Coordinates of C-alpha atoms in Angstrom, one line a residue:
Chain A
M8 CA -93.8 26.1 14.7
V9 CA -97.6 25.9 16.1
I10 CA -98.3 22.3 14.6
F11 CA -94.7 20.8 15.4
Q12 CA -95.6 21.5 19.5
K13 CA -96.0 18.6 22.1
K14 CA -99.6 18.6 22.1
K15 CA -100.3 18.5 18.9
L16 CA -97.5 15.5 18.2
K17 CA -98.9 13.9 21.0
A18 CA -102.3 14.4 18.9
F19 CA -100.6 12.6 15.8
L20 CA -99.9 9.9 17.6
V21 CA -103.1 9.9 19.8
A22 CA -105.0 9.7 16.1
S23 CA -102.3 7.1 14.5
F24 CA -103.4 4.5 16.7
L25 CA -106.8 5.6 16.9
C26 CA -106.6 4.5 13.3
L27 CA -104.4 0.8 14.0
S28 CA -106.8 -0.3 15.9
C29 CA -110.3 1.6 14.4
N30 CA -109.1 -0.6 11.2
G31 CA -108.4 -4.0 12.5
T32 CA -112.4 -5.4 11.7
S33 CA -112.2 -8.0 9.8
Y34 CA -113.5 -11.4 10.0
A35 CA -111.5 -14.3 9.9
L36 CA -112.4 -17.4 9.4
E37 CA -110.8 -20.1 12.0
A38 CA -108.9 -24.0 10.8
G39 CA -111.2 -26.5 11.1
S40 CA -114.3 -24.2 9.9
K41 CA -116.1 -25.4 7.3
A42 CA -115.4 -23.3 4.1
P43 CA -117.9 -21.2 2.8
D44 CA -119.4 -22.9 -0.7
F45 CA -119.3 -20.8 -4.0
S46 CA -121.4 -21.1 -7.7
L47 CA -118.8 -19.1 -10.3
P48 CA -118.6 -19.2 -14.0
G49 CA -115.5 -20.7 -14.9
T50 CA -113.2 -21.6 -17.5
Q51 CA -115.1 -25.0 -18.9
G52 CA -118.8 -24.4 -17.1
T53 CA -119.9 -23.4 -14.1
V54 CA -117.1 -23.8 -10.9
S55 CA -118.4 -24.6 -7.1
L56 CA -116.7 -26.0 -4.3
S57 CA -120.1 -28.1 -2.8
S58 CA -119.1 -30.5 -6.1
T59 CA -115.5 -31.2 -5.3
A60 CA -116.4 -33.1 -2.5
G61 CA -114.6 -35.6 -0.8
S62 CA -111.6 -34.4 -2.6
V63 CA -108.5 -31.7 -0.9
V64 CA -109.3 -28.9 -2.4
Y65 CA -106.5 -25.9 -2.9
V66 CA -108.5 -22.5 -3.3
D67 CA -106.3 -19.1 -4.6
F68 CA -107.8 -16.2 -5.3
W69 CA -105.4 -14.0 -7.7
A70 CA -106.4 -10.9 -10.1
S71 CA -103.8 -10.5 -13.1
W72 CA -102.1 -7.5 -12.2
C73 CA -100.8 -9.4 -9.1
G74 CA -97.0 -9.9 -9.6
P75 CA -96.9 -12.8 -7.1
C76 CA -100.0 -14.0 -8.5
K77 CA -98.1 -15.2 -11.9
Q78 CA -94.9 -16.3 -10.0
S79 CA -97.6 -18.8 -8.3
F80 CA -98.8 -20.2 -11.3
G81 CA -95.9 -22.3 -12.5
W82 CA -96.2 -24.1 -8.7
M83 CA -100.0 -24.7 -8.9
N84 CA -99.8 -26.4 -12.4
D85 CA -97.5 -28.5 -11.1
M86 CA -98.6 -29.3 -7.6
Q87 CA -102.4 -30.1 -9.8
D88 CA -100.5 -32.5 -11.9
K89 CA -97.9 -34.6 -9.2
Y90 CA -101.1 -34.9 -6.9
K91 CA -104.3 -35.1 -9.5
A92 CA -104.5 -39.0 -8.8
Q93 CA -104.6 -38.6 -5.2
G94 CA -107.5 -36.1 -5.1
L95 CA -106.6 -32.8 -5.0
K96 CA -108.3 -30.0 -7.2
I97 CA -106.6 -26.5 -7.3
I98 CA -109.2 -23.7 -8.2
G99 CA -107.5 -20.5 -9.1
V100 CA -110.5 -18.3 -8.2
N101 CA -110.3 -14.6 -10.9
L102 CA -111.2 -11.5 -8.8
D103 CA -110.4 -9.0 -11.9
S104 CA -112.7 -6.5 -12.2
K105 CA -112.9 -7.1 -16.2
T106 CA -112.7 -10.5 -17.1
E107 CA -111.3 -10.2 -20.1
D108 CA -107.9 -8.6 -18.8
A109 CA -107.8 -12.1 -16.7
K110 CA -108.3 -14.7 -19.8
K111 CA -105.5 -12.1 -21.9
F112 CA -103.5 -13.2 -19.0
L113 CA -104.7 -17.0 -19.3
A114 CA -103.6 -16.9 -22.8
Q115 CA -99.7 -16.3 -22.1
T116 CA -99.6 -17.7 -18.5
P117 CA -101.9 -21.3 -19.0
A118 CA -103.0 -22.8 -15.9
H119 CA -103.6 -26.5 -15.9
F120 CA -105.7 -26.5 -12.9
T121 CA -109.7 -24.8 -13.0
V122 CA -110.0 -21.8 -13.2
A123 CA -113.3 -19.3 -11.9
F124 CA -114.2 -15.6 -12.6
E125 CA -115.7 -13.6 -9.6
S126 CA -115.7 -9.8 -10.5
K127 CA -118.2 -9.1 -7.9
G128 CA -116.0 -9.7 -5.4
V129 CA -118.5 -11.6 -2.8
T130 CA -116.7 -14.4 -2.2
P131 CA -113.0 -12.9 -0.9
K132 CA -115.4 -11.1 1.3
N133 CA -116.9 -13.9 2.2
Y134 CA -113.2 -15.6 3.4
G135 CA -111.7 -12.8 4.6
V136 CA -108.9 -12.4 2.0
K137 CA -106.6 -9.1 3.2
G138 CA -104.2 -9.4 0.4
M139 CA -103.3 -10.4 -3.3
P140 CA -102.8 -13.7 -3.4
T141 CA -104.3 -15.3 -0.3
S142 CA -105.2 -19.4 -0.7
F143 CA -106.8 -21.9 1.5
L144 CA -106.6 -25.4 2.0
I145 CA -109.2 -27.7 2.1
G146 CA -109.8 -31.4 3.7
R147 CA -112.0 -33.8 2.6
D148 CA -114.4 -32.7 4.9
G149 CA -114.6 -29.5 3.5
K150 CA -113.3 -27.9 6.7
L151 CA -110.5 -25.0 6.8
I152 CA -107.2 -26.8 6.7
S153 CA -104.4 -23.6 6.5
Q154 CA -104.9 -20.3 5.0
H155 CA -102.0 -18.3 2.9
L156 CA -101.0 -14.9 2.2
G157 CA -98.6 -14.0 -1.1
F158 CA -96.4 -16.2 -2.3
K159 CA -92.8 -16.1 -2.1
E160 CA -90.3 -18.6 -4.3
A161 CA -89.5 -19.8 -0.1
D162 CA -93.1 -20.5 0.0
R163 CA -93.6 -23.4 -2.2
E164 CA -92.1 -26.4 0.0
K165 CA -94.0 -25.0 3.2
L166 CA -97.0 -25.4 1.0
E167 CA -96.4 -28.2 -0.8
Q168 CA -95.7 -30.0 3.0
E169 CA -98.9 -28.9 3.7
I170 CA -101.0 -30.0 1.1
K171 CA -99.3 -33.7 1.5
A172 CA -100.1 -33.7 4.8
A173 CA -103.9 -33.1 3.9
L174 CA -104.0 -36.0 1.5
E175 CA -102.7 -38.8 3.3
A176 CA -105.3 -37.9 5.9
K177 CA -107.6 -39.4 7.1
K178 CA -110.7 -39.0 6.4
Chain B
M44 CA -52.5 24.0 -7.1
K45 CA -54.3 22.3 -4.9
S46 CA -53.3 24.1 -1.5
L47 CA -54.3 27.6 -1.3
P48 CA -57.3 27.7 -3.6
T49 CA -58.1 31.4 -5.3
K50 CA -62.0 32.5 -5.2
K51 CA -62.2 31.0 -8.2
T52 CA -61.5 27.8 -8.2
H53 CA -63.6 27.3 -4.6
V54 CA -66.5 28.3 -6.0
I55 CA -67.9 25.8 -7.8
G56 CA -67.7 23.3 -4.8
A57 CA -70.5 24.4 -2.6
A58 CA -72.4 26.1 -4.8
L59 CA -74.7 23.2 -6.5
F60 CA -73.8 20.1 -6.0
A61 CA -73.8 21.3 -1.9
A62 CA -74.2 19.5 0.6
A63 CA -74.9 21.5 3.0
M64 CA -78.9 21.5 3.4
T65 CA -80.2 17.9 2.2
L66 CA -80.7 15.0 4.7
P67 CA -79.8 11.5 3.8
F68 CA -84.0 11.4 3.4
S69 CA -85.6 10.6 0.0
N70 CA -88.8 9.5 -1.6
A71 CA -87.2 5.8 -1.5
A72 CA -90.0 3.0 -1.4
F73 CA -92.9 2.5 1.1
A74 CA -93.0 -0.3 -0.5
E75 CA -94.5 -3.0 2.4
A76 CA -94.3 -5.9 0.3
A77 CA -90.5 -7.0 -0.7
P78 CA -90.0 -6.4 -4.8
E79 CA -90.6 -9.0 -7.2
K80 CA -87.5 -7.7 -9.7
G81 CA -84.3 -6.4 -8.9
I82 CA -83.5 -3.4 -11.3
V83 CA -80.6 -1.3 -12.6
A84 CA -80.6 2.7 -13.9
F85 CA -78.7 4.5 -15.2
K86 CA -79.3 8.4 -15.1
Y87 CA -77.9 11.3 -16.7
L88 CA -77.9 15.0 -15.8
N89 CA -77.2 18.6 -17.3
Y90 CA -77.7 22.0 -15.4
K91 CA -77.1 25.1 -16.8
E92 CA -77.5 28.4 -15.5
S93 CA -77.5 31.6 -17.4
Q94 CA -78.0 35.1 -15.6
P95 CA -78.5 38.4 -17.2
V96 CA -75.7 40.3 -16.9
S97 CA -72.7 37.8 -16.0
E98 CA -71.2 35.0 -19.2
D99 CA -69.1 32.9 -16.5
R100 CA -72.6 31.1 -15.1
M101 CA -72.4 27.4 -13.6
S102 CA -72.6 24.3 -15.7
V103 CA -73.5 20.4 -14.2
N104 CA -72.7 16.9 -15.6
A105 CA -74.0 14.2 -13.5
Y106 CA -73.7 10.9 -13.9
T107 CA -75.6 8.1 -11.5
V108 CA -75.5 4.6 -11.8
S109 CA -78.1 2.9 -9.2
A110 CA -79.0 -0.8 -8.2
M111 CA -82.1 -2.6 -6.0
A112 CA -81.6 -6.6 -6.1
P113 CA -84.9 -8.0 -3.5
I114 CA -82.9 -11.1 -1.8
A115 CA -85.2 -13.9 -0.8
G116 CA -88.6 -12.6 -0.9
K117 CA -87.3 -10.5 2.4
W118 CA -84.7 -8.8 2.0
S119 CA -83.6 -5.7 -0.5
I120 CA -80.3 -4.4 -0.8
S121 CA -80.0 -0.8 -3.1
T122 CA -77.0 1.2 -3.8
S123 CA -75.8 4.3 -6.0
Y124 CA -73.3 6.3 -7.3
T125 CA -72.7 9.7 -8.4
Y126 CA -70.6 11.4 -10.1
D127 CA -70.5 14.4 -10.8
S128 CA -68.4 17.4 -12.0
V129 CA -68.7 21.5 -12.3
T130 CA -67.3 24.4 -14.4
G131 CA -67.5 27.9 -13.5
A132 CA -68.7 30.4 -11.5
S133 CA -71.0 31.4 -8.2
P134 CA -71.0 35.0 -7.3
D135 CA -69.5 36.3 -4.6
Y136 CA -72.5 38.4 -3.4
H137 CA -75.5 38.4 -4.5
S138 CA -75.6 37.6 -7.3
N139 CA -72.9 39.8 -9.3
I140 CA -69.6 38.0 -10.5
D141 CA -66.5 38.0 -8.7
H142 CA -65.3 40.9 -10.0
F143 CA -61.7 41.2 -9.0
I144 CA -60.4 37.9 -10.4
S145 CA -61.5 38.2 -13.7
G146 CA -60.3 36.4 -17.0
A147 CA -59.1 33.6 -15.5
S148 CA -60.0 30.1 -17.3
P149 CA -63.4 28.1 -16.1
I150 CA -62.1 25.5 -13.7
R151 CA -64.0 21.9 -13.2
E152 CA -64.7 20.5 -9.5
Q153 CA -65.6 16.7 -8.9
R154 CA -68.0 15.1 -6.4
D155 CA -68.0 11.7 -5.7
A156 CA -71.1 10.3 -3.8
G157 CA -72.5 7.0 -3.1
D158 CA -74.6 4.9 -0.7
L159 CA -76.6 1.7 0.8
S160 CA -79.4 0.7 2.2
V161 CA -80.8 -2.6 3.5
T162 CA -84.6 -3.5 3.6
R163 CA -86.4 -6.6 5.8
Y164 CA -89.7 -6.7 4.9
L165 CA -92.1 -8.0 7.2
P166 CA -95.9 -9.3 7.3
Q167 CA -96.9 -5.7 7.9
G168 CA -94.4 -3.5 7.1
S169 CA -90.4 -2.3 7.0
V170 CA -87.6 -1.2 8.0
T171 CA -84.7 0.4 7.1
V172 CA -81.1 1.0 7.4
G173 CA -79.0 3.2 4.9
G174 CA -76.0 4.9 4.6
S175 CA -74.4 7.6 2.8
Y176 CA -71.3 9.7 1.6
S177 CA -70.3 12.2 0.1
E178 CA -66.8 13.7 -1.0
E179 CA -65.2 16.6 -3.3
N180 CA -62.4 18.2 -2.2
D181 CA -63.2 20.7 0.1
Y182 CA -66.9 19.6 1.5
I183 CA -67.1 15.2 3.1
S184 CA -70.7 14.3 4.1
R185 CA -71.4 11.4 6.0
G186 CA -75.2 10.1 6.7
Y187 CA -77.2 7.4 8.8
S188 CA -80.3 7.1 8.5
A189 CA -83.0 4.3 8.9
Q190 CA -87.1 4.4 9.2
A191 CA -89.8 1.8 9.5
S192 CA -92.8 1.6 8.5
I193 CA -96.2 -0.1 9.9
S194 CA -99.4 -0.8 7.4
T195 CA -102.9 -1.9 9.1
E196 CA -104.7 -4.8 8.6
D197 CA -106.3 -3.6 4.9
K198 CA -103.0 -2.8 4.0
N199 CA -104.7 1.0 3.0
T200 CA -102.6 2.4 5.7
T201 CA -99.3 2.9 5.7
F202 CA -97.7 4.7 9.0
T203 CA -93.7 5.6 9.4
F204 CA -91.4 7.1 11.4
G205 CA -88.1 7.7 10.2
G206 CA -85.1 9.4 11.9
S207 CA -81.5 10.1 10.1
Y208 CA -77.8 11.6 11.2
T209 CA -76.0 13.7 9.2
T210 CA -72.4 15.0 9.9
D211 CA -70.0 17.5 7.2
T212 CA -67.0 18.4 6.9
I213 CA -66.4 21.6 5.1
A214 CA -62.9 23.8 4.4
A215 CA -63.6 27.0 5.0
N216 CA -61.6 28.6 2.9
N217 CA -63.5 31.7 2.6
S218 CA -61.1 34.7 1.0
E219 CA -60.8 36.6 4.1
W220 CA -57.8 35.9 6.5
R221 CA -59.7 34.4 9.6
D222 CA -60.8 31.5 7.6
L223 CA -57.4 30.6 5.5
G224 CA -57.1 26.7 5.9
R225 CA -59.7 26.6 9.0
I226 CA -62.0 23.1 8.7
E227 CA -65.5 23.2 9.7
E228 CA -67.9 20.9 10.9
K229 CA -71.4 20.3 11.1
R230 CA -74.2 17.9 12.4
T231 CA -77.6 17.8 11.8
V232 CA -80.4 15.5 13.0
A233 CA -83.9 14.7 11.3
G234 CA -87.1 12.9 11.9
A235 CA -89.9 12.3 10.1
L236 CA -93.3 11.0 10.4
G237 CA -95.9 10.5 8.1
V238 CA -99.1 8.3 6.5
T239 CA -100.6 7.6 3.6
Q240 CA -104.2 6.2 3.3
V241 CA -105.8 5.4 0.6
L242 CA -108.7 6.7 0.1
T243 CA -110.5 4.8 -3.2
K244 CA -109.3 2.3 -6.1
Q245 CA -108.2 5.5 -7.6
D246 CA -106.9 8.2 -5.1
I247 CA -104.1 8.0 -2.6
V248 CA -102.7 10.9 -0.2
Q249 CA -99.3 11.2 2.1
L250 CA -98.5 13.4 5.2
N251 CA -95.7 13.9 6.1
L252 CA -94.1 15.6 8.8
G253 CA -90.0 16.7 9.4
Y254 CA -88.4 17.6 11.5
S255 CA -84.4 18.4 11.5
K256 CA -82.1 20.5 14.0
G257 CA -78.2 21.7 12.9
R258 CA -75.0 22.4 15.1
G259 CA -72.3 24.6 13.4
Y260 CA -71.2 26.0 10.2
F261 CA -73.8 27.3 8.0
D262 CA -72.2 29.9 6.1
D263 CA -71.1 29.8 2.4
P264 CA -67.4 29.8 2.8
Y265 CA -67.5 30.7 -1.1
K266 CA -68.8 33.7 -0.3
T267 CA -67.6 37.0 0.9
Y268 CA -68.9 38.1 4.6
D269 CA -71.3 35.5 5.0
Y270 CA -71.8 35.0 9.1
R271 CA -74.8 33.0 9.8
P272 CA -76.0 31.9 12.7
D273 CA -74.3 28.1 13.9
R274 CA -77.8 26.9 14.5
R275 CA -80.9 25.9 12.0
E276 CA -83.9 24.2 12.5
S277 CA -86.3 23.3 9.7
K278 CA -89.7 21.9 9.9
T279 CA -91.8 20.5 7.3
V280 CA -94.8 19.6 6.6
M281 CA -96.3 18.1 2.9
T282 CA -99.2 16.4 1.6
R283 CA -99.4 14.6 -1.9
W284 CA -102.6 13.5 -3.4
N285 CA -102.2 11.4 -6.2
H286 CA -105.6 10.7 -8.7
H287 CA -105.9 8.2 -11.4
F288 CA -108.3 8.7 -14.7
A289 CA -109.8 5.3 -15.0
A290 CA -111.8 7.0 -18.7
I291 CA -108.2 8.9 -20.3
D292 CA -105.2 6.7 -18.4
G293 CA -103.6 9.4 -16.8
T294 CA -102.3 10.0 -13.4
S295 CA -101.8 12.9 -11.3
H296 CA -99.8 13.8 -9.3
L297 CA -100.4 16.9 -6.9
S298 CA -97.8 18.1 -3.7
Y299 CA -97.6 20.6 -1.3
R300 CA -94.9 21.7 1.1
Y301 CA -94.6 24.1 3.6
Y302 CA -91.5 25.2 5.1
T303 CA -90.0 27.2 8.0
D304 CA -86.7 27.4 9.6
S305 CA -85.2 29.0 12.7
F306 CA -83.4 31.1 10.1
G307 CA -87.2 33.4 9.4
I308 CA -87.2 31.4 6.6
R309 CA -90.6 30.5 5.4
A310 CA -91.5 28.0 2.2
H311 CA -94.8 26.8 -0.3
T312 CA -93.7 25.0 -2.9
F313 CA -96.7 23.5 -5.0
G314 CA -96.3 20.5 -7.7
L315 CA -98.5 19.4 -10.1
E316 CA -97.6 16.6 -12.8
Y317 CA -100.0 14.5 -14.9
L318 CA -98.6 11.0 -16.8
Q319 CA -100.4 10.3 -20.3
S320 CA -100.1 6.6 -21.3
L321 CA -100.3 6.9 -24.7
P322 CA -100.0 3.7 -27.0
H323 CA -96.7 1.9 -28.1
E324 CA -95.9 2.0 -24.5
W325 CA -95.1 5.3 -24.5
T326 CA -95.6 8.3 -21.6
V327 CA -95.8 11.8 -21.6
T328 CA -95.4 13.8 -18.6
P329 CA -95.8 17.7 -18.2
S330 CA -95.0 19.2 -15.1
V331 CA -95.8 22.6 -13.2
R332 CA -94.1 23.9 -10.0
F333 CA -94.0 26.8 -8.4
Y334 CA -92.0 28.4 -5.0
S335 CA -92.1 31.7 -3.3
Q336 CA -89.9 31.8 0.4
T337 CA -89.5 34.8 2.3
A338 CA -85.9 36.1 3.2
A339 CA -83.9 35.3 6.2
D340 CA -84.0 37.5 9.2
F341 CA -80.0 38.5 8.4
Y342 CA -80.6 38.4 4.4
L343 CA -79.4 41.9 3.6
P344 CA -80.2 43.4 0.1
V345 CA -78.6 44.8 -2.5
D346 CA -77.5 48.0 -1.9
P347 CA -78.6 50.7 -5.0
A348 CA -76.2 53.0 -4.6
D349 CA -72.6 50.0 -4.4
P350 CA -73.8 47.4 -5.9
G351 CA -71.3 45.6 -6.4
R352 CA -70.3 45.6 -2.6
N353 CA -66.9 47.6 -2.6
D354 CA -67.3 48.8 0.1
Y355 CA -66.1 45.4 2.3
F356 CA -67.1 46.7 6.1
L357 CA -70.1 48.3 5.6
P358 CA -72.1 44.7 6.6
L359 CA -70.1 44.4 9.6
F360 CA -72.1 47.8 10.6
I361 CA -75.6 47.4 9.4
A362 CA -77.8 48.5 12.0
G363 CA -80.3 45.8 13.4
T364 CA -78.2 42.7 12.4
P365 CA -76.1 41.1 15.3
L366 CA -72.7 42.0 14.5
G367 CA -71.2 38.6 12.3
I368 CA -74.6 37.4 11.3
T369 CA -75.3 38.3 8.1
S370 CA -75.6 36.9 4.0
M371 CA -75.9 38.3 0.6
D372 CA -76.2 34.7 -0.3
Q373 CA -79.7 35.2 -3.1
R374 CA -80.9 32.4 -2.0
L375 CA -81.8 33.7 1.3
S376 CA -83.6 36.5 0.1
S377 CA -87.3 36.5 -1.1
F378 CA -88.5 35.3 -4.4
G379 CA -90.5 33.2 -6.6
A380 CA -89.1 30.4 -8.6
L381 CA -91.0 28.6 -11.5
T382 CA -90.6 25.5 -12.9
L383 CA -91.9 24.0 -15.8
G384 CA -91.3 20.6 -17.2
I385 CA -91.4 17.6 -19.9
K386 CA -91.2 14.6 -19.2
V387 CA -91.2 11.5 -22.2
E388 CA -90.7 8.0 -21.1
K389 CA -90.9 4.7 -24.1
R390 CA -90.8 1.1 -22.8
I391 CA -88.3 0.0 -25.8
A392 CA -88.6 -3.7 -24.9
K393 CA -90.3 -5.9 -22.2
D394 CA -87.5 -5.4 -19.0
W395 CA -86.0 -1.7 -20.7
I396 CA -87.3 1.8 -20.5
V397 CA -85.6 5.0 -21.6
D398 CA -86.6 8.8 -20.0
L399 CA -85.5 11.9 -21.4
K400 CA -86.4 15.2 -19.5
Y401 CA -86.4 18.9 -19.9
E402 CA -86.6 21.5 -17.6
N403 CA -87.1 25.2 -17.2
Y404 CA -86.1 27.0 -13.8
E405 CA -86.6 30.6 -13.6
Q406 CA -86.5 32.9 -10.1
R407 CA -87.5 36.0 -9.2
A408 CA -87.3 38.4 -7.0
G409 CA -90.4 40.4 -7.7
W410 CA -92.4 36.6 -7.7
S411 CA -92.2 36.1 -4.7
M412 CA -95.5 35.5 -2.6
T413 CA -95.8 37.1 0.4
G414 CA -94.1 40.1 -1.1
G415 CA -90.4 41.9 0.1
G416 CA -88.0 40.2 -3.0
D417 CA -84.6 42.4 -2.9
P418 CA -85.5 44.6 -6.3
G419 CA -81.5 44.5 -6.6
L420 CA -81.5 41.3 -7.8
K421 CA -82.1 39.8 -11.2
P422 CA -83.8 37.0 -12.1
F423 CA -82.3 33.5 -12.4
S424 CA -82.9 31.2 -15.2
A425 CA -81.7 27.2 -15.2
S426 CA -82.3 24.3 -17.8
F427 CA -82.4 20.6 -16.6
V428 CA -82.1 18.4 -18.8
Q429 CA -81.8 14.3 -18.2
V430 CA -81.7 11.0 -19.9
G431 CA -81.9 7.8 -18.6
L432 CA -81.8 3.9 -19.0
S433 CA -83.5 1.7 -16.7
R434 CA -83.6 -2.5 -17.0
E435 CA -85.3 -4.9 -14.6
F436 CA -84.3 -8.0 -13.6
Chain C
M64 CA -99.0 35.0 15.4
K65 CA -98.7 35.7 11.5
K66 CA -97.0 32.0 12.1
N67 CA -100.6 30.7 13.7
V68 CA -102.9 31.7 11.2
L69 CA -100.8 30.1 8.3
L70 CA -100.6 26.8 10.0
N71 CA -103.9 26.0 11.3
P72 CA -105.4 25.3 7.9
L73 CA -102.3 22.9 7.3
Y74 CA -103.4 20.5 11.0
A75 CA -107.6 21.0 10.1
L76 CA -105.2 18.6 6.5
L77 CA -103.9 16.5 9.3
L78 CA -106.4 15.2 11.2
L79 CA -108.9 15.0 8.1
V80 CA -106.3 12.7 6.4
L81 CA -105.7 11.2 10.1
G82 CA -109.9 11.1 10.2
L83 CA -110.0 9.2 7.1
S84 CA -107.2 6.8 7.5
G85 CA -108.8 5.9 10.6
C86 CA -112.8 5.9 9.9
S87 CA -113.0 4.5 6.4
I88 CA -114.0 1.0 6.8
G89 CA -118.0 1.4 5.3
S90 CA -115.5 2.5 1.8
A91 CA -112.2 0.7 2.8
V92 CA -110.7 -0.3 -1.0
Q93 CA -110.5 -4.2 -0.5
P94 CA -107.3 -5.9 -1.8
W95 CA -108.2 -7.1 -4.8
E96 CA -109.9 -3.7 -6.2
K97 CA -106.0 -2.6 -6.2
E98 CA -105.2 -2.8 -9.8
T99 CA -104.6 0.9 -9.9
L100 CA -103.6 1.3 -7.1
A101 CA -100.7 -1.3 -8.2
R102 CA -99.7 1.1 -11.3
P103 CA -95.9 1.8 -10.0
E104 CA -97.4 5.8 -10.9
M105 CA -99.4 5.5 -8.2
T106 CA -97.1 5.4 -5.8
F107 CA -95.1 8.3 -4.7
E108 CA -91.9 6.8 -5.3
G109 CA -92.0 8.3 -8.7
D110 CA -88.4 7.6 -10.5
P111 CA -85.8 7.9 -7.5
L112 CA -82.9 8.9 -9.6
D113 CA -84.6 12.0 -11.2
N114 CA -85.8 13.0 -7.7
K115 CA -82.5 12.6 -6.3
Y116 CA -81.2 15.4 -8.3
T117 CA -84.5 17.6 -8.8
E118 CA -84.1 18.4 -4.9
H119 CA -80.6 18.1 -5.5
I120 CA -81.2 21.1 -7.8
Y121 CA -83.5 22.8 -6.1
S122 CA -81.5 22.0 -1.9
S123 CA -78.6 24.1 -3.8
K124 CA -80.9 27.1 -5.1
E125 CA -82.9 27.8 -2.9
A126 CA -83.3 28.4 1.1
A127 CA -86.2 25.2 1.6
S128 CA -85.2 21.8 1.1
G129 CA -86.9 18.0 2.7
G130 CA -90.4 17.3 3.8
A131 CA -90.6 14.3 1.0
G132 CA -90.4 11.9 4.0
V133 CA -88.9 8.8 5.3
G134 CA -87.1 7.2 2.4
G135 CA -85.2 4.8 2.5
G136 CA -81.7 5.1 3.2
G137 CA -79.2 8.0 2.3
C138 CA -80.1 9.0 -1.4
G139 CA -76.6 10.0 -1.6
C140 CA -77.4 14.1 -1.6
N141 CA -76.0 14.7 1.1

């Protein structure tokens, strides 16, 4: 019975809220700030953000074991094909700890966009990635426009609108 | 044949798929993200008891179909339907079979049960509401539940809060004159609090606290001289720990539950299972469970001089027992129980999984961790066989 | 006061779990490190129909029941 006494229940609740508040120390990137640069090995040589200057860049952090990531591949392929001429560059940064897992995944689900491998976790930490997948839309000026956590069918349209707006924006 | 059930006919319903004590809570998902795929599953259960001395113990066949579908990436809906049929007999007193009606052929009893729940997924949590209904000829149960979960920003900690309300309607057809045709009710409210914590890349732990308070009819309508308090309060603490062994691609599930209630019962439950992944999409899971409980304050042990309880009025005059509050139910005695099981699963095609599980269960008075088992009780054992098939969409 | 003795270790465990949950920031598992944790066998959900049957059997053959926590909706176990 002891454990359910009011006092102890209160302690449980207090502790619960402490945990909630305690864990909230994560640094998020804000819109308008400069997107952190990275230079990583990719399927076709080194991939770096700085070499894409002047393009609208969509950086997507994904992993082979993440279901919604797989769902987003078809959509990212479409976007890359559709807006390539207007200057869209999609970079899929893979975060698998074993790069072979990612390569196996890519053999089954080909990507029409640039893929980079990051098994150390440095880049996602710099970007403050909070879930899988997380994507960042970066303007032609190299500044962050928006970020998006997760991928659902319902997100397609909104994300495409954002990409379109970024491509049309004046420099 | 419908009215005035004889001793033998009504024996069954309550005993196994009996209602009485569970709540409309299950192990359901803690998922904070909407599921990507739907699932349809079927499972068959065969439960068979055996107890030395008696020939005519209970056997159950149950069939369940369930479905879960994600909706628009933000919702999911789950439903299930169970049909079960019970044959055989349950003991009148302790564990001896009814001795004053004999030679009757086995009787069947059926139960239909269904449930439905809807979950809304939010960026940091989820909210679920659900309802359940179950009916057999002398027992109807309705349950309503709601729960919410909330995760920290890094999704490493999840808190859950839930509550439920259950109402049961019971035809209290005890064999005694005072009970004939009486309809009884029982209402139970329950609450639970839980926290799930990711510890490492290979470890996750959970702690759950549960509280339940019921009022109404707690007697076993199928037992003679079974008069229990009309209130029951219970509390549980449960901890679970899942660990993955990367080197051998196996996962262990360890659990412990402490239970205490106002009947004076305290129980410990330990569980361990180990899932081993094997080539060609096979998984093999051996499991062991140990359970031990103390007796209820009003439990009346077997009288060695009169094991058949031919002296019908005796319980009412037992010293130290409040008049009328007494039970000879084996389930309220002190005992220990051991379950050994093995489950084999195989993914037979991309979205199809089949599974087969066998468990052997044994209860003995002498296995009680706290002692005090009733030496007059015979060991009790049962086997559970499950066969399942599921398909993802 | 036997109950006290029995329950205090559990209460300590409760505090331990909460303590770990609140202040394990230094070693917090990152979202991209959850490959293993994302596997179905690492969840506490298990096989829902299997759990439903076995919980049902145990709650009808033993005095204790419940404890596995808040579930989503009814399980039809009455």
